[in-house]
Amino acid sequence: MADTYGQVLLGSGLTVLSHPLMYIKVLIQVGHEPLPPTLGKNLFGRQVNQLPGLFAYAKHIIKIDGKAGLFKGLVPRLCAGTIGTVVHSKVVQKCQEQGTPQVMGGQQKASEGSLEHVVNETTKEMVARACATIVTHPFHVITLRCMVQFIGRETKYSGVFDSIITVYREEGILGFFAGLIPRLLGDVLSLWICNLLAHLINTYAIDDSMSHTGEIKNCSQAVTGFFASMLTYPFVLVSNLMAVNNCGLAGGLPPYASIYPTWVDCWRHLSREGNMSRGNSLFFRKLPAGKMYVVHQKRFF
């Protein structure tokens, strides 16, 4: 229990620190570009037209809403983080007590570092993450909608309890789980890609006789985690867009977004427009090829 409390406190602190970054990323994901492109230099020193990055976007938000404006949606996000940490911890503990689910190896305990061990541990982690994601997704939806209100200057989602009532009144129970499927798929794929790739690297590319083997293996885990998150980013983007789509906010309605019947339609539309990586980078943001910036709508066509 003490470990869980420690994780909650640490997670809450990191959430507060990273919230402005997530806020800006979400606004970019839905296509809100309040600042026109500027002439800048890329990593190779060449002059190119660039979109404003993290700091320019943050200054724009502060200019309109003050520094506190960078923390819209923080309370429901803290609720999601706290509840998610507790649920994840409880499910992991339950799996360890029961010794299930065992996918490979049968009743015989798999040796640590073997493929069977990796698959079994990853399966347990997958179940724990899925449970935490499902339980906390309503707070995630509210968080995103609180953020997207910046675009149309709405105040529809002004508090956790008021937002819960609003979502239930307008969309019913299903409204709390908008965008859940692509989020779950992305989490599951990212976890398996990360753990299996790390296992392959640690088994076949790293010799146990090497010095600092533990540090190298930890580094490989971090690298594969980053690679997996990049690979599954489209699921994150689609999930966030579906969470705010057609919810009565300007950021989820035309011209910012089409009305998508399902998340698959959203995926196809983004793929067709070449926007599957929108919001993935907050620095050195390239001007979309073949797009024209419309000043009064603050977006690209």
PDB file of C-alpha atoms in Angstrom, residues 23-272:
ATOM      1  CA  TYR A  23      -2.471  20.590 -23.306  1.00  0.00           C
ATOM      2  CA  ILE A  24      -0.592  22.082 -26.256  1.00  0.00           C
ATOM      3  CA  LYS A  25      -0.210  18.671 -27.905  1.00  0.00           C
ATOM      4  CA  VAL A  26      -3.977  18.062 -27.738  1.00  0.00           C
ATOM      5  CA  LEU A  27      -4.760  21.454 -29.302  1.00  0.00           C
ATOM      6  CA  ILE A  28      -2.356  20.688 -32.139  1.00  0.00           C
ATOM      7  CA  GLN A  29      -3.844  17.218 -32.560  1.00  0.00           C
ATOM      8  CA  VAL A  30      -7.325  18.639 -33.181  1.00  0.00           C
ATOM      9  CA  GLY A  31      -5.848  21.018 -35.772  1.00  0.00           C
ATOM     10  CA  HIS A  32      -5.903  24.336 -33.897  1.00  0.00           C
ATOM     11  CA  GLU A  33      -3.129  26.583 -35.217  1.00  0.00           C
ATOM     12  CA  PRO A  34      -3.645  30.068 -33.709  1.00  0.00           C
ATOM     13  CA  LEU A  35      -0.279  31.377 -34.929  1.00  0.00           C
ATOM     14  CA  PRO A  36       0.747  31.637 -38.595  1.00  0.00           C
ATOM     15  CA  PRO A  37       3.857  29.897 -39.944  1.00  0.00           C
ATOM     16  CA  THR A  38       7.179  31.670 -39.583  1.00  0.00           C
ATOM     17  CA  LEU A  39      10.510  31.469 -41.392  1.00  0.00           C
ATOM     18  CA  GLY A  40      12.984  29.447 -39.368  1.00  0.00           C
ATOM     19  CA  LYS A  41      15.813  26.942 -39.655  1.00  0.00           C
ATOM     20  CA  ASN A  42      15.677  23.179 -39.474  1.00  0.00           C
ATOM     21  CA  LEU A  43      18.195  20.868 -37.796  1.00  0.00           C
ATOM     22  CA  PHE A  44      20.521  21.208 -40.792  1.00  0.00           C
ATOM     23  CA  GLY A  45      20.471  25.010 -40.792  1.00  0.00           C
ATOM     24  CA  ARG A  46      18.300  25.380 -43.893  1.00  0.00           C
ATOM     25  CA  GLN A  47      15.639  28.092 -43.933  1.00  0.00           C
ATOM     26  CA  VAL A  48      12.158  26.622 -43.976  1.00  0.00           C
ATOM     27  CA  ASN A  49       8.616  27.651 -43.138  1.00  0.00           C
ATOM     28  CA  GLN A  50       7.819  26.293 -39.701  1.00  0.00           C
ATOM     29  CA  LEU A  51       4.810  26.167 -37.439  1.00  0.00           C
ATOM     30  CA  PRO A  52       5.187  27.674 -33.961  1.00  0.00           C
ATOM     31  CA  GLY A  53       6.572  25.209 -31.451  1.00  0.00           C
ATOM     32  CA  LEU A  54       5.878  24.460 -27.810  1.00  0.00           C
ATOM     33  CA  PHE A  55       7.133  27.726 -26.305  1.00  0.00           C
ATOM     34  CA  ALA A  56       5.455  30.029 -28.844  1.00  0.00           C
ATOM     35  CA  TYR A  57       2.178  28.159 -28.381  1.00  0.00           C
ATOM     36  CA  ALA A  58       2.515  28.382 -24.583  1.00  0.00           C
ATOM     37  CA  LYS A  59       3.114  32.144 -24.767  1.00  0.00           C
ATOM     38  CA  HIS A  60      -0.038  32.493 -26.864  1.00  0.00           C
ATOM     39  CA  ILE A  61      -2.124  30.620 -24.279  1.00  0.00           C
ATOM     40  CA  ILE A  62      -0.640  32.668 -21.419  1.00  0.00           C
ATOM     41  CA  LYS A  63      -1.424  35.867 -23.311  1.00  0.00           C
ATOM     42  CA  ILE A  64      -5.107  34.895 -23.500  1.00  0.00           C
ATOM     43  CA  ASP A  65      -5.760  32.950 -20.276  1.00  0.00           C
ATOM     44  CA  GLY A  66      -2.746  33.715 -18.103  1.00  0.00           C
ATOM     45  CA  LYS A  67      -0.355  31.105 -16.699  1.00  0.00           C
ATOM     46  CA  ALA A  68      -3.243  29.270 -15.037  1.00  0.00           C
ATOM     47  CA  GLY A  69      -4.654  28.705 -18.529  1.00  0.00           C
ATOM     48  CA  LEU A  70      -1.902  26.156 -19.173  1.00  0.00           C
ATOM     49  CA  PHE A  71      -3.500  23.866 -16.586  1.00  0.00           C
ATOM     50  CA  LYS A  72      -7.009  23.465 -17.969  1.00  0.00           C
ATOM     51  CA  GLY A  73      -8.215  19.914 -17.451  1.00  0.00           C
ATOM     52  CA  LEU A  74      -5.651  19.199 -14.735  1.00  0.00           C
ATOM     53  CA  VAL A  75      -8.138  18.102 -12.031  1.00  0.00           C
ATOM     54  CA  PRO A  76      -9.829  15.300 -14.043  1.00  0.00           C
ATOM     55  CA  ARG A  77      -6.404  14.211 -15.275  1.00  0.00           C
ATOM     56  CA  LEU A  78      -5.161  13.948 -11.685  1.00  0.00           C
ATOM     57  CA  CYS A  79      -8.270  11.915 -10.842  1.00  0.00           C
ATOM     58  CA  ALA A  80      -7.537   9.593 -13.758  1.00  0.00           C
ATOM     59  CA  GLY A  81      -3.908   9.190 -12.731  1.00  0.00           C
ATOM     60  CA  THR A  82      -4.701   8.472  -9.087  1.00  0.00           C
ATOM     61  CA  ILE A  83      -7.484   5.980  -9.775  1.00  0.00           C
ATOM     62  CA  GLY A  84      -5.508   4.359 -12.586  1.00  0.00           C
ATOM     63  CA  THR A  85      -2.462   3.822 -10.351  1.00  0.00           C
ATOM     64  CA  VAL A  86      -4.579   2.196  -7.627  1.00  0.00           C
ATOM     65  CA  VAL A  87      -6.477  -0.053 -10.061  1.00  0.00           C
ATOM     66  CA  HIS A  88      -3.264  -1.064 -11.857  1.00  0.00           C
ATOM     67  CA  SER A  89      -1.578  -1.917  -8.553  1.00  0.00           C
ATOM     68  CA  LYS A  90      -4.536  -3.974  -7.315  1.00  0.00           C
ATOM     69  CA  VAL A  91      -4.848  -5.951 -10.547  1.00  0.00           C
ATOM     70  CA  VAL A  92      -1.102  -6.686 -10.685  1.00  0.00           C
ATOM     71  CA  GLN A  93      -1.202  -7.832  -7.066  1.00  0.00           C
ATOM     72  CA  LYS A  94      -4.190 -10.078  -7.780  1.00  0.00           C
ATOM     73  CA  CYS A  95      -2.462 -11.620 -10.805  1.00  0.00           C
ATOM     74  CA  GLN A  96       0.672 -12.319  -8.783  1.00  0.00           C
ATOM     75  CA  GLU A  97      -1.313 -13.908  -5.947  1.00  0.00           C
ATOM     76  CA  GLN A  98      -3.191 -16.226  -8.298  1.00  0.00           C
ATOM     77  CA  GLY A  99      -0.237 -16.795 -10.590  1.00  0.00           C
ATOM     78  CA  THR A 100      -2.456 -16.115 -13.581  1.00  0.00           C
ATOM     79  CA  PRO A 101      -2.892 -15.606 -16.448  1.00  0.00           C
ATOM     80  CA  GLN A 102      -0.311 -18.132 -17.645  1.00  0.00           C
ATOM     81  CA  VAL A 103      -0.116 -18.031 -21.419  1.00  0.00           C
ATOM     82  CA  MET A 104       2.978 -20.169 -21.923  1.00  0.00           C
ATOM     83  CA  GLY A 105       4.813 -22.689 -19.815  1.00  0.00           C
ATOM     84  CA  GLY A 106       1.770 -24.388 -18.276  1.00  0.00           C
ATOM     85  CA  GLN A 107       2.073 -25.087 -14.555  1.00  0.00           C
ATOM     86  CA  GLN A 108       5.864 -24.982 -14.636  1.00  0.00           C
ATOM     87  CA  LYS A 109       7.284 -21.636 -13.615  1.00  0.00           C
ATOM     88  CA  ALA A 110       9.203 -20.034 -16.483  1.00  0.00           C
ATOM     89  CA  SER A 111      12.782 -18.946 -15.814  1.00  0.00           C
ATOM     90  CA  GLU A 112      13.357 -15.209 -15.605  1.00  0.00           C
ATOM     91  CA  GLY A 113      14.500 -13.757 -18.919  1.00  0.00           C
ATOM     92  CA  SER A 114      12.992 -16.550 -21.013  1.00  0.00           C
ATOM     93  CA  LEU A 115      10.406 -15.887 -23.699  1.00  0.00           C
ATOM     94  CA  GLU A 116       7.748 -17.681 -21.601  1.00  0.00           C
ATOM     95  CA  HIS A 117       8.480 -15.392 -18.656  1.00  0.00           C
ATOM     96  CA  VAL A 118       8.304 -12.280 -20.846  1.00  0.00           C
ATOM     97  CA  VAL A 119       4.988 -13.347 -22.395  1.00  0.00           C
ATOM     98  CA  ASN A 120       3.423 -14.181 -19.027  1.00  0.00           C
ATOM     99  CA  GLU A 121       4.578 -10.964 -17.361  1.00  0.00           C
ATOM    100  CA  THR A 122       3.512  -8.892 -20.354  1.00  0.00           C
ATOM    101  CA  THR A 123       0.086 -10.534 -20.300  1.00  0.00           C
ATOM    102  CA  LYS A 124      -0.364  -9.650 -16.634  1.00  0.00           C
ATOM    103  CA  GLU A 125       0.740  -6.070 -17.308  1.00  0.00           C
ATOM    104  CA  MET A 126      -1.622  -5.890 -20.294  1.00  0.00           C
ATOM    105  CA  VAL A 127      -4.588  -6.949 -18.143  1.00  0.00           C
ATOM    106  CA  ALA A 128      -3.666  -4.435 -15.442  1.00  0.00           C
ATOM    107  CA  ARG A 129      -3.247  -1.571 -17.918  1.00  0.00           C
ATOM    108  CA  ALA A 130      -6.474  -2.427 -19.721  1.00  0.00           C
ATOM    109  CA  CYS A 131      -8.439  -2.403 -16.448  1.00  0.00           C
ATOM    110  CA  ALA A 132      -6.915   0.926 -15.411  1.00  0.00           C
ATOM    111  CA  THR A 133      -7.585   2.451 -18.831  1.00  0.00           C
ATOM    112  CA  ILE A 134     -11.233   1.361 -18.924  1.00  0.00           C
ATOM    113  CA  VAL A 135     -11.934   2.614 -15.385  1.00  0.00           C
ATOM    114  CA  THR A 136     -10.246   6.001 -15.915  1.00  0.00           C
ATOM    115  CA  HIS A 137     -11.300   6.699 -19.508  1.00  0.00           C
ATOM    116  CA  PRO A 138     -14.312   8.855 -18.492  1.00  0.00           C
ATOM    117  CA  PHE A 139     -11.907  11.233 -16.724  1.00  0.00           C
ATOM    118  CA  HIS A 140      -9.650  11.179 -19.796  1.00  0.00           C
ATOM    119  CA  VAL A 141     -12.583  12.218 -21.990  1.00  0.00           C
ATOM    120  CA  ILE A 142     -13.450  15.081 -19.637  1.00  0.00           C
ATOM    121  CA  THR A 143      -9.798  16.177 -19.548  1.00  0.00           C
ATOM    122  CA  LEU A 144      -9.610  16.391 -23.344  1.00  0.00           C
ATOM    123  CA  ARG A 145     -12.876  18.288 -23.621  1.00  0.00           C
ATOM    124  CA  CYS A 146     -11.795  20.797 -20.968  1.00  0.00           C
ATOM    125  CA  MET A 147      -8.680  21.442 -23.045  1.00  0.00           C
ATOM    126  CA  VAL A 148     -10.410  21.705 -26.424  1.00  0.00           C
ATOM    127  CA  GLN A 149     -12.762  24.376 -25.041  1.00  0.00           C
ATOM    128  CA  PHE A 150      -9.885  26.813 -25.583  1.00  0.00           C
ATOM    129  CA  ILE A 151     -10.618  26.839 -29.310  1.00  0.00           C
ATOM    130  CA  GLY A 152     -14.217  28.081 -29.123  1.00  0.00           C
ATOM    131  CA  ARG A 153     -13.843  29.789 -25.728  1.00  0.00           C
ATOM    132  CA  GLU A 154     -16.625  27.594 -24.323  1.00  0.00           C
ATOM    133  CA  THR A 155     -17.255  26.866 -20.642  1.00  0.00           C
ATOM    134  CA  LYS A 156     -19.410  23.782 -21.124  1.00  0.00           C
ATOM    135  CA  TYR A 157     -17.056  21.521 -19.139  1.00  0.00           C
ATOM    136  CA  SER A 158     -16.148  23.555 -16.071  1.00  0.00           C
ATOM    137  CA  GLY A 159     -15.732  20.953 -13.326  1.00  0.00           C
ATOM    138  CA  VAL A 160     -15.459  17.210 -12.845  1.00  0.00           C
ATOM    139  CA  PHE A 161     -18.950  16.631 -11.419  1.00  0.00           C
ATOM    140  CA  ASP A 162     -20.652  19.134 -13.739  1.00  0.00           C
ATOM    141  CA  SER A 163     -18.838  17.560 -16.699  1.00  0.00           C
ATOM    142  CA  ILE A 164     -19.988  14.068 -15.682  1.00  0.00           C
ATOM    143  CA  ILE A 165     -23.592  15.280 -15.601  1.00  0.00           C
ATOM    144  CA  THR A 166     -23.183  17.041 -18.966  1.00  0.00           C
ATOM    145  CA  VAL A 167     -21.734  13.984 -20.706  1.00  0.00           C
ATOM    146  CA  TYR A 168     -24.371  11.649 -19.276  1.00  0.00           C
ATOM    147  CA  ARG A 169     -27.254  13.994 -20.129  1.00  0.00           C
ATOM    148  CA  GLU A 170     -26.158  14.536 -23.745  1.00  0.00           C
ATOM    149  CA  GLU A 171     -24.546  11.218 -24.705  1.00  0.00           C
ATOM    150  CA  GLY A 172     -25.440   8.662 -22.064  1.00  0.00           C
ATOM    151  CA  ILE A 173     -23.004   6.083 -20.692  1.00  0.00           C
ATOM    152  CA  LEU A 174     -21.325   5.575 -24.069  1.00  0.00           C
ATOM    153  CA  GLY A 175     -20.209   9.206 -24.069  1.00  0.00           C
ATOM    154  CA  PHE A 176     -17.764   8.434 -21.266  1.00  0.00           C
ATOM    155  CA  PHE A 177     -16.040   5.842 -23.438  1.00  0.00           C
ATOM    156  CA  ALA A 178     -15.638   7.814 -26.672  1.00  0.00           C
ATOM    157  CA  GLY A 179     -12.293   6.869 -28.227  1.00  0.00           C
ATOM    158  CA  LEU A 180     -11.696   3.949 -25.858  1.00  0.00           C
ATOM    159  CA  ILE A 181     -11.138   1.222 -28.469  1.00  0.00           C
ATOM    160  CA  PRO A 182      -8.213   2.858 -30.337  1.00  0.00           C
ATOM    161  CA  ARG A 183      -6.684   3.855 -26.993  1.00  0.00           C
ATOM    162  CA  LEU A 184      -6.795   0.263 -25.735  1.00  0.00           C
ATOM    163  CA  LEU A 185      -5.432  -1.084 -29.011  1.00  0.00           C
ATOM    164  CA  GLY A 186      -2.583   1.409 -28.952  1.00  0.00           C
ATOM    165  CA  ASP A 187      -1.683   0.602 -25.345  1.00  0.00           C
ATOM    166  CA  VAL A 188      -1.720  -3.152 -25.943  1.00  0.00           C
ATOM    167  CA  LEU A 189       0.321  -2.988 -29.158  1.00  0.00           C
ATOM    168  CA  SER A 190       2.832  -0.575 -27.622  1.00  0.00           C
ATOM    169  CA  LEU A 191       3.330  -2.834 -24.590  1.00  0.00           C
ATOM    170  CA  TRP A 192       3.869  -6.014 -26.622  1.00  0.00           C
ATOM    171  CA  ILE A 193       6.143  -4.348 -29.193  1.00  0.00           C
ATOM    172  CA  CYS A 194       8.241  -2.796 -26.436  1.00  0.00           C
ATOM    173  CA  ASN A 195       8.646  -5.934 -24.328  1.00  0.00           C
ATOM    174  CA  LEU A 196       9.194  -8.395 -27.176  1.00  0.00           C
ATOM    175  CA  LEU A 197      11.719  -6.140 -28.938  1.00  0.00           C
ATOM    176  CA  ALA A 198      13.566  -5.564 -25.663  1.00  0.00           C
ATOM    177  CA  HIS A 199      13.636  -9.338 -25.081  1.00  0.00           C
ATOM    178  CA  LEU A 200      15.073  -9.981 -28.557  1.00  0.00           C
ATOM    179  CA  ILE A 201      17.757  -7.303 -28.095  1.00  0.00           C
ATOM    180  CA  ASN A 202      18.667  -8.447 -24.589  1.00  0.00           C
ATOM    181  CA  THR A 203      18.815 -12.100 -25.677  1.00  0.00           C
ATOM    182  CA  TYR A 204      20.569 -11.910 -29.033  1.00  0.00           C
ATOM    183  CA  ALA A 205      22.392  -8.562 -29.123  1.00  0.00           C
ATOM    184  CA  ILE A 206      23.697  -8.201 -25.551  1.00  0.00           C
ATOM    185  CA  ASP A 207      26.285 -10.575 -24.109  1.00  0.00           C
ATOM    186  CA  ASP A 208      25.902 -11.237 -20.386  1.00  0.00           C
ATOM    187  CA  SER A 209      29.699 -11.202 -20.068  1.00  0.00           C
ATOM    188  CA  MET A 210      29.770  -7.530 -21.052  1.00  0.00           C
ATOM    189  CA  SER A 211      30.346  -4.905 -18.381  1.00  0.00           C
ATOM    190  CA  HIS A 212      27.354  -2.806 -17.262  1.00  0.00           C
ATOM    191  CA  THR A 213      24.946  -5.374 -18.709  1.00  0.00           C
ATOM    192  CA  GLY A 214      22.108  -4.221 -16.421  1.00  0.00           C
ATOM    193  CA  GLU A 215      22.412  -0.598 -17.526  1.00  0.00           C
ATOM    194  CA  ILE A 216      22.528  -1.605 -21.188  1.00  0.00           C
ATOM    195  CA  LYS A 217      19.376  -3.722 -20.815  1.00  0.00           C
ATOM    196  CA  ASN A 218      17.562  -0.851 -19.109  1.00  0.00           C
ATOM    197  CA  CYS A 219      18.626   1.415 -21.947  1.00  0.00           C
ATOM    198  CA  SER A 220      17.336  -1.059 -24.533  1.00  0.00           C
ATOM    199  CA  GLN A 221      13.985  -1.153 -22.715  1.00  0.00           C
ATOM    200  CA  ALA A 222      13.772   2.651 -22.884  1.00  0.00           C
ATOM    201  CA  VAL A 223      14.708   2.744 -26.568  1.00  0.00           C
ATOM    202  CA  THR A 224      12.182   0.063 -27.530  1.00  0.00           C
ATOM    203  CA  GLY A 225       9.545   1.871 -25.459  1.00  0.00           C
ATOM    204  CA  PHE A 226      10.177   5.074 -27.394  1.00  0.00           C
ATOM    205  CA  PHE A 227      10.062   3.187 -30.706  1.00  0.00           C
ATOM    206  CA  ALA A 228       6.806   1.465 -29.748  1.00  0.00           C
ATOM    207  CA  SER A 229       5.180   4.761 -28.722  1.00  0.00           C
ATOM    208  CA  MET A 230       6.157   6.329 -32.063  1.00  0.00           C
ATOM    209  CA  LEU A 231       4.797   3.332 -33.963  1.00  0.00           C
ATOM    210  CA  THR A 232       1.447   3.365 -32.152  1.00  0.00           C
ATOM    211  CA  TYR A 233       1.021   7.157 -32.047  1.00  0.00           C
ATOM    212  CA  PRO A 234      -1.800   7.119 -34.661  1.00  0.00           C
ATOM    213  CA  PHE A 235      -3.958   5.192 -32.162  1.00  0.00           C
ATOM    214  CA  VAL A 236      -3.399   7.946 -29.574  1.00  0.00           C
ATOM    215  CA  LEU A 237      -4.296  10.632 -32.107  1.00  0.00           C
ATOM    216  CA  VAL A 238      -7.464   8.882 -33.278  1.00  0.00           C
ATOM    217  CA  SER A 239      -8.536   8.152 -29.701  1.00  0.00           C
ATOM    218  CA  ASN A 240      -8.175  11.796 -28.654  1.00  0.00           C
ATOM    219  CA  LEU A 241     -10.018  13.049 -31.711  1.00  0.00           C
ATOM    220  CA  MET A 242     -12.892  10.631 -31.154  1.00  0.00           C
ATOM    221  CA  ALA A 243     -13.133  11.686 -27.492  1.00  0.00           C
ATOM    222  CA  VAL A 244     -14.005  15.245 -28.545  1.00  0.00           C
ATOM    223  CA  ASN A 245     -15.715  14.534 -31.859  1.00  0.00           C
ATOM    224  CA  ASN A 246     -19.264  15.876 -32.181  1.00  0.00           C
ATOM    225  CA  CYS A 247     -19.495  16.698 -28.462  1.00  0.00           C
ATOM    226  CA  GLY A 248     -20.836  20.225 -28.990  1.00  0.00           C
ATOM    227  CA  LEU A 249     -17.459  21.974 -28.838  1.00  0.00           C
ATOM    228  CA  ALA A 250     -15.993  23.946 -31.750  1.00  0.00           C
ATOM    229  CA  GLY A 251     -12.856  21.797 -31.706  1.00  0.00           C
ATOM    230  CA  GLY A 252     -14.895  18.657 -32.375  1.00  0.00           C
ATOM    231  CA  LEU A 253     -17.093  20.054 -35.129  1.00  0.00           C
ATOM    232  CA  PRO A 254     -16.528  21.301 -38.690  1.00  0.00           C
ATOM    233  CA  PRO A 255     -14.402  23.028 -39.887  1.00  0.00           C
ATOM    234  CA  TYR A 256     -11.901  21.661 -37.337  1.00  0.00           C
ATOM    235  CA  ALA A 257     -13.118  18.098 -37.644  1.00  0.00           C
ATOM    236  CA  SER A 258     -15.502  16.061 -39.718  1.00  0.00           C
ATOM    237  CA  ILE A 259     -18.191  14.075 -37.939  1.00  0.00           C
ATOM    238  CA  TYR A 260     -16.871  10.522 -37.740  1.00  0.00           C
ATOM    239  CA  PRO A 261     -19.384   7.674 -37.224  1.00  0.00           C
ATOM    240  CA  THR A 262     -16.612   5.347 -35.988  1.00  0.00           C
ATOM    241  CA  TRP A 263     -12.935   5.563 -35.107  1.00  0.00           C
ATOM    242  CA  VAL A 264     -12.122   3.629 -38.287  1.00  0.00           C
ATOM    243  CA  ASP A 265     -13.626   6.468 -40.363  1.00  0.00           C
ATOM    244  CA  CYS A 266     -11.472   8.935 -38.421  1.00  0.00           C
ATOM    245  CA  TRP A 267      -8.382   6.812 -39.099  1.00  0.00           C
ATOM    246  CA  ARG A 268      -9.138   6.598 -42.831  1.00  0.00           C
ATOM    247  CA  HIS A 269      -9.723  10.348 -43.084  1.00  0.00           C
ATOM    248  CA  LEU A 270      -6.478  11.229 -41.300  1.00  0.00           C
ATOM    249  CA  SER A 271      -4.568   8.712 -43.408  1.00  0.00           C
ATOM    250  CA  ARG A 272      -6.037  10.110 -46.607  1.00  0.00           C
TER     251      ARG A 272
END
